[in-house]
Amino acid sequence: CSIPCGAMSSLVEGSLPEAKSAGRRRYDPRCLQQWQCLKATGGPMRHLLARDLIRQQLWEFLLEELPVFTATSSVCLSKDGRQAIRVEKPDCPLHWMHRMMAPEAPLVALRMRPVQHYGVTENWAELVVETVCGDRCTSILLGVCPACPDLSSGPPAGRGYFVSLAEIPDCISGVPYCTTSARFTQGTRIAALITGDGSLQLLRDGMVIGTEQHLFSKEALKNSDFHLICDLTFDVSGVSVGTRPPGQPGILQQSLRWFRRFVKQIPQCNSRARK
């Protein structure tokens, strides 16, 4: 809203209760109306920015680099490294003989972001399914590595390429084992969360589908740079980097509704100020 400089200086001098108790009048009726307009528009926005979820998102968008994939040579990266798809037949299931003869597994790694949840640091990464090939045996195979894996060099044995997640040093894969009633489709969100007590949770579209309790020690939580590893050999053959933070979807939707309400109130505030 538009507020004259004199009105702003009078607002800075003292609060509204101080004005009522003072001997002389500091606020005329027009100034009080402008103050009400300022509170009506600025109040909801301040409450919105004070929420941990919104404040953390703004901090990440302004200061942190966007998360990107690192991958083996059998994966094609696009969109500045934020989308990955299997090079070999991404729209068709791979025959088991081809899997045995393939020189390199299509692996991608994504750094897990540290997030704050009630004052406790947790680690979070999210994938969005972009392509499925119709494999009916396994939907996806995920792993967590305590450090950034060098997917271009292969295992320490010197072969020069990885054939599975199990060959990545210190990579934990296959837990928790999860089953879902519906197949993954394009747009399905798959996330991994390492909680403050070292447990690993897998989520599908915001719902927890599996938990492995106390998988990581407190020492590992402090000194590790966790990465989520994904094998694109199976049904999910293409993924992109998810941007949603962890938490209840209803909280984010409510915050967005408050933001839209704030934007709608701006023209009303300007019209009142002109009167």
Coordinates of C-alpha atoms in Angstrom, one line a residue:
C1 CA 0.0 0.0 0.0
S2 CA 1.1 3.6 -0.5
I3 CA 1.9 5.5 2.7
P4 CA 3.2 9.1 2.8
C5 CA 6.6 9.7 4.4
G6 CA 5.2 11.7 7.2
A7 CA 2.8 9.0 8.1
M8 CA 5.6 6.4 8.1
S9 CA 7.8 8.6 10.3
S10 CA 4.9 8.9 12.8
L11 CA 4.4 5.1 12.7
V12 CA 8.1 4.6 13.5
E13 CA 8.0 7.0 16.4
G14 CA 5.6 4.9 18.6
S15 CA 3.1 2.1 18.6
L16 CA -0.6 2.6 18.6
P17 CA -1.0 2.0 22.4
E18 CA 1.6 4.6 23.1
A19 CA -0.3 7.1 20.9
K20 CA -3.5 6.6 22.9
S21 CA -1.8 7.1 26.2
A22 CA 0.2 10.2 25.1
G23 CA -1.1 13.6 25.9
R24 CA -1.0 14.9 22.4
R25 CA -2.5 13.2 19.3
R26 CA 0.1 11.6 17.1
Y27 CA -2.3 9.8 14.7
D28 CA -5.0 11.5 12.7
P29 CA -7.9 9.4 11.4
R30 CA -6.2 9.1 8.0
C31 CA -3.1 7.8 9.5
L32 CA -5.0 5.2 11.6
Q33 CA -6.7 4.0 8.4
Q34 CA -3.4 3.6 6.7
W35 CA -2.0 1.8 9.7
Q36 CA -4.9 -0.7 9.5
C37 CA -4.3 -1.2 5.8
L38 CA -0.6 -1.9 6.5
K39 CA -1.5 -4.5 9.1
A40 CA -4.2 -6.0 6.9
T41 CA -1.8 -6.7 4.1
G42 CA 1.5 -7.1 5.9
G43 CA 0.2 -9.2 8.8
P44 CA -0.6 -12.3 6.8
M45 CA 2.6 -12.0 4.8
R46 CA 4.7 -11.8 8.0
H47 CA 3.0 -14.8 9.5
L48 CA 3.6 -16.7 6.2
L49 CA 7.3 -15.8 6.1
A50 CA 7.7 -16.7 9.8
R51 CA 6.7 -20.3 9.1
D52 CA 9.7 -22.6 9.0
L53 CA 8.6 -24.3 5.8
I54 CA 8.3 -21.1 3.7
R55 CA 11.4 -19.5 5.2
Q56 CA 13.5 -22.5 4.5
Q57 CA 12.3 -22.7 0.9
L58 CA 13.2 -19.0 0.3
W59 CA 16.6 -19.5 1.8
E60 CA 17.3 -22.5 -0.4
F61 CA 16.0 -20.7 -3.6
L62 CA 18.1 -17.6 -3.0
L63 CA 21.4 -19.0 -1.6
E64 CA 21.8 -22.7 -2.3
E65 CA 22.7 -24.4 -5.5
L66 CA 20.0 -26.5 -7.2
P67 CA 20.5 -30.2 -6.6
V68 CA 21.6 -32.1 -9.7
F69 CA 22.3 -35.8 -10.6
T70 CA 25.6 -37.5 -11.1
A71 CA 25.3 -40.6 -13.2
T72 CA 27.1 -43.5 -15.0
S73 CA 27.6 -43.3 -18.8
S74 CA 24.5 -45.5 -19.4
V75 CA 22.3 -42.6 -18.2
C76 CA 21.4 -39.5 -20.2
L77 CA 21.2 -36.3 -18.2
S78 CA 19.2 -33.3 -19.3
K79 CA 17.7 -30.1 -18.0
D80 CA 21.0 -29.0 -16.5
G81 CA 21.4 -32.3 -14.8
R82 CA 18.0 -32.3 -13.1
Q83 CA 16.5 -35.1 -15.2
A84 CA 17.9 -38.6 -15.9
I85 CA 16.8 -41.3 -18.2
R86 CA 18.2 -44.7 -19.0
V87 CA 19.9 -44.8 -22.4
E88 CA 19.1 -48.5 -23.2
K89 CA 15.4 -49.0 -24.1
P90 CA 13.8 -46.6 -21.6
D91 CA 10.3 -47.5 -22.8
C92 CA 10.7 -51.3 -22.8
P93 CA 11.6 -53.8 -20.0
L94 CA 15.1 -55.1 -20.1
H95 CA 15.4 -58.9 -20.6
W96 CA 17.2 -60.7 -17.8
M97 CA 19.9 -61.9 -20.3
H98 CA 20.5 -58.2 -21.2
R99 CA 20.9 -57.3 -17.6
M100 CA 23.6 -60.0 -17.2
M101 CA 25.5 -58.9 -20.3
A102 CA 25.1 -55.1 -19.8
P103 CA 28.5 -53.5 -19.2
E104 CA 27.3 -50.9 -16.8
A105 CA 24.3 -50.3 -14.6
P106 CA 22.2 -47.1 -15.1
L107 CA 22.9 -45.5 -11.7
V108 CA 22.2 -41.9 -10.6
A109 CA 23.1 -40.2 -7.4
L110 CA 21.4 -37.2 -5.8
R111 CA 22.7 -35.4 -2.7
M112 CA 20.3 -35.4 0.2
R113 CA 19.5 -31.9 1.6
P114 CA 19.8 -31.2 5.3
V115 CA 16.4 -29.9 6.6
Q116 CA 15.3 -28.7 10.0
H117 CA 12.3 -30.4 11.7
Y118 CA 11.5 -29.1 15.2
G119 CA 15.1 -28.2 15.7
V120 CA 16.5 -31.5 14.6
T121 CA 18.6 -31.9 11.4
E122 CA 17.3 -34.5 9.0
N123 CA 18.4 -35.5 5.5
W124 CA 15.9 -35.5 2.6
A125 CA 15.9 -36.3 -1.2
E126 CA 13.0 -36.6 -3.6
L127 CA 12.7 -38.2 -7.0
V128 CA 9.8 -37.7 -9.5
V129 CA 9.1 -40.5 -11.9
E130 CA 9.3 -39.4 -15.5
T131 CA 9.4 -42.7 -17.4
V132 CA 8.2 -46.3 -16.7
C133 CA 8.9 -49.2 -19.0
G134 CA 6.4 -51.8 -17.8
D135 CA 8.6 -54.1 -15.8
R136 CA 6.3 -56.2 -13.6
C137 CA 9.0 -57.6 -11.3
T138 CA 10.6 -54.6 -9.5
S139 CA 9.5 -51.0 -9.5
I140 CA 12.7 -49.3 -8.4
L141 CA 15.9 -50.1 -6.4
L142 CA 17.2 -47.4 -4.1
G143 CA 20.3 -47.1 -1.9
V144 CA 21.9 -44.5 0.5
C145 CA 25.6 -43.7 0.5
P146 CA 27.3 -41.7 3.3
A147 CA 29.5 -39.9 0.8
C148 CA 29.3 -38.8 -2.8
P149 CA 30.0 -41.9 -4.9
D150 CA 32.4 -41.7 -7.9
L151 CA 30.1 -43.4 -10.4
S152 CA 32.6 -42.8 -13.3
S153 CA 35.5 -44.9 -11.8
G154 CA 33.7 -48.1 -10.9
P155 CA 34.5 -50.3 -7.9
P156 CA 37.9 -50.4 -6.2
A157 CA 38.6 -53.7 -7.9
G158 CA 39.5 -51.7 -11.0
R159 CA 36.8 -52.9 -13.5
G160 CA 36.0 -49.3 -14.4
Y161 CA 32.2 -49.5 -14.1
F162 CA 29.5 -50.6 -11.6
V163 CA 27.1 -53.5 -12.4
S164 CA 24.8 -52.9 -9.4
L165 CA 24.2 -50.8 -6.3
A166 CA 25.9 -53.5 -4.1
E167 CA 29.3 -52.6 -5.6
I168 CA 29.3 -49.0 -4.5
P169 CA 31.4 -48.7 -1.4
D170 CA 29.5 -48.2 1.9
C171 CA 26.2 -48.0 0.0
I172 CA 23.2 -49.5 1.9
S173 CA 20.5 -50.8 -0.5
G174 CA 17.4 -53.0 -0.3
V175 CA 16.1 -51.6 3.0
P176 CA 13.5 -51.0 3.9
Y177 CA 11.8 -53.5 1.7
C178 CA 8.5 -52.1 0.5
T179 CA 5.5 -53.3 -1.4
T180 CA 2.9 -51.0 -3.0
S181 CA -0.7 -51.8 -4.1
A182 CA -0.3 -49.7 -7.3
R183 CA 2.4 -49.4 -9.9
F184 CA 4.5 -46.2 -10.2
T185 CA 3.3 -43.9 -12.9
Q186 CA 4.6 -40.6 -14.4
G187 CA 4.5 -38.0 -11.7
T188 CA 4.8 -40.3 -8.8
R189 CA 7.0 -38.8 -6.1
I190 CA 9.5 -41.1 -4.3
A191 CA 11.4 -39.7 -1.4
A192 CA 13.9 -40.8 1.2
L193 CA 14.2 -39.3 4.7
I194 CA 16.9 -39.9 7.3
T195 CA 15.4 -38.9 10.6
G196 CA 17.3 -37.4 13.6
D197 CA 17.5 -40.8 15.3
G198 CA 19.2 -42.4 12.2
S199 CA 16.1 -44.2 10.8
L200 CA 15.5 -44.4 7.1
Q201 CA 12.0 -43.7 5.7
L202 CA 10.8 -44.2 2.2
L203 CA 7.8 -42.2 1.0
R204 CA 5.5 -42.3 -1.9
D205 CA 3.6 -39.1 -2.7
G206 CA 4.1 -37.9 0.9
M207 CA 3.0 -41.2 2.5
V208 CA 5.5 -43.4 4.4
I209 CA 5.6 -46.8 2.8
G210 CA 8.6 -48.3 4.8
T211 CA 10.9 -47.6 7.7
E212 CA 14.2 -49.1 8.8
Q213 CA 14.8 -48.2 12.4
H214 CA 18.2 -46.8 13.6
L215 CA 20.1 -47.6 10.4
F216 CA 22.7 -44.9 11.0
S217 CA 24.6 -44.0 14.1
K218 CA 24.8 -40.5 15.6
E219 CA 28.4 -40.2 14.5
A220 CA 27.4 -41.0 11.0
L221 CA 24.7 -38.4 11.0
K222 CA 27.2 -35.7 12.0
N223 CA 30.0 -36.6 9.6
S224 CA 28.3 -38.0 6.5
D225 CA 27.3 -36.3 3.2
F226 CA 24.4 -38.6 2.4
H227 CA 23.5 -39.3 -1.3
L228 CA 20.4 -41.2 -2.6
I229 CA 21.3 -43.7 -5.2
C230 CA 18.8 -44.9 -7.8
D231 CA 19.1 -47.9 -10.2
L232 CA 17.1 -47.3 -13.4
T233 CA 17.4 -50.9 -14.6
F234 CA 13.8 -51.8 -13.6
D235 CA 10.3 -50.4 -14.1
V236 CA 11.3 -46.8 -13.4
S237 CA 13.7 -45.8 -16.2
G238 CA 13.6 -42.1 -15.9
V239 CA 13.5 -39.6 -12.9
S240 CA 13.9 -36.0 -12.2
V241 CA 14.8 -34.0 -9.1
G242 CA 11.9 -33.3 -6.8
T243 CA 11.6 -29.8 -5.1
R244 CA 9.0 -30.4 -2.5
P245 CA 10.2 -30.2 1.1
P246 CA 9.3 -32.9 3.7
G247 CA 6.2 -32.3 5.8
Q248 CA 2.5 -32.5 5.7
P249 CA 1.1 -31.5 2.3
G250 CA -1.8 -29.7 4.0
I251 CA 0.5 -27.2 5.7
L252 CA 2.0 -26.2 2.4
Q253 CA -1.4 -25.9 0.8
Q254 CA -2.6 -23.7 3.6
S255 CA 0.4 -21.5 3.4
L256 CA -0.2 -21.0 -0.4
R257 CA -3.8 -20.1 0.3
W258 CA -2.6 -17.4 2.8
F259 CA -0.2 -16.1 0.1
R260 CA -3.0 -15.9 -2.5
R261 CA -5.2 -14.1 0.0
F262 CA -2.4 -11.6 0.7
V263 CA -1.9 -10.9 -3.1
K264 CA -5.7 -10.2 -3.5
Q265 CA -5.7 -7.7 -0.6
I266 CA -3.0 -5.5 -2.2
P267 CA -5.4 -3.7 -4.7
Q268 CA -7.9 -3.1 -1.9
C269 CA -5.2 -1.5 0.3
N270 CA -4.1 0.8 -2.5
S271 CA -7.7 2.0 -3.1
R272 CA -8.2 2.7 0.6
A273 CA -5.0 4.6 0.8
R274 CA -6.0 6.9 -2.1
K275 CA -9.3 7.8 -0.4

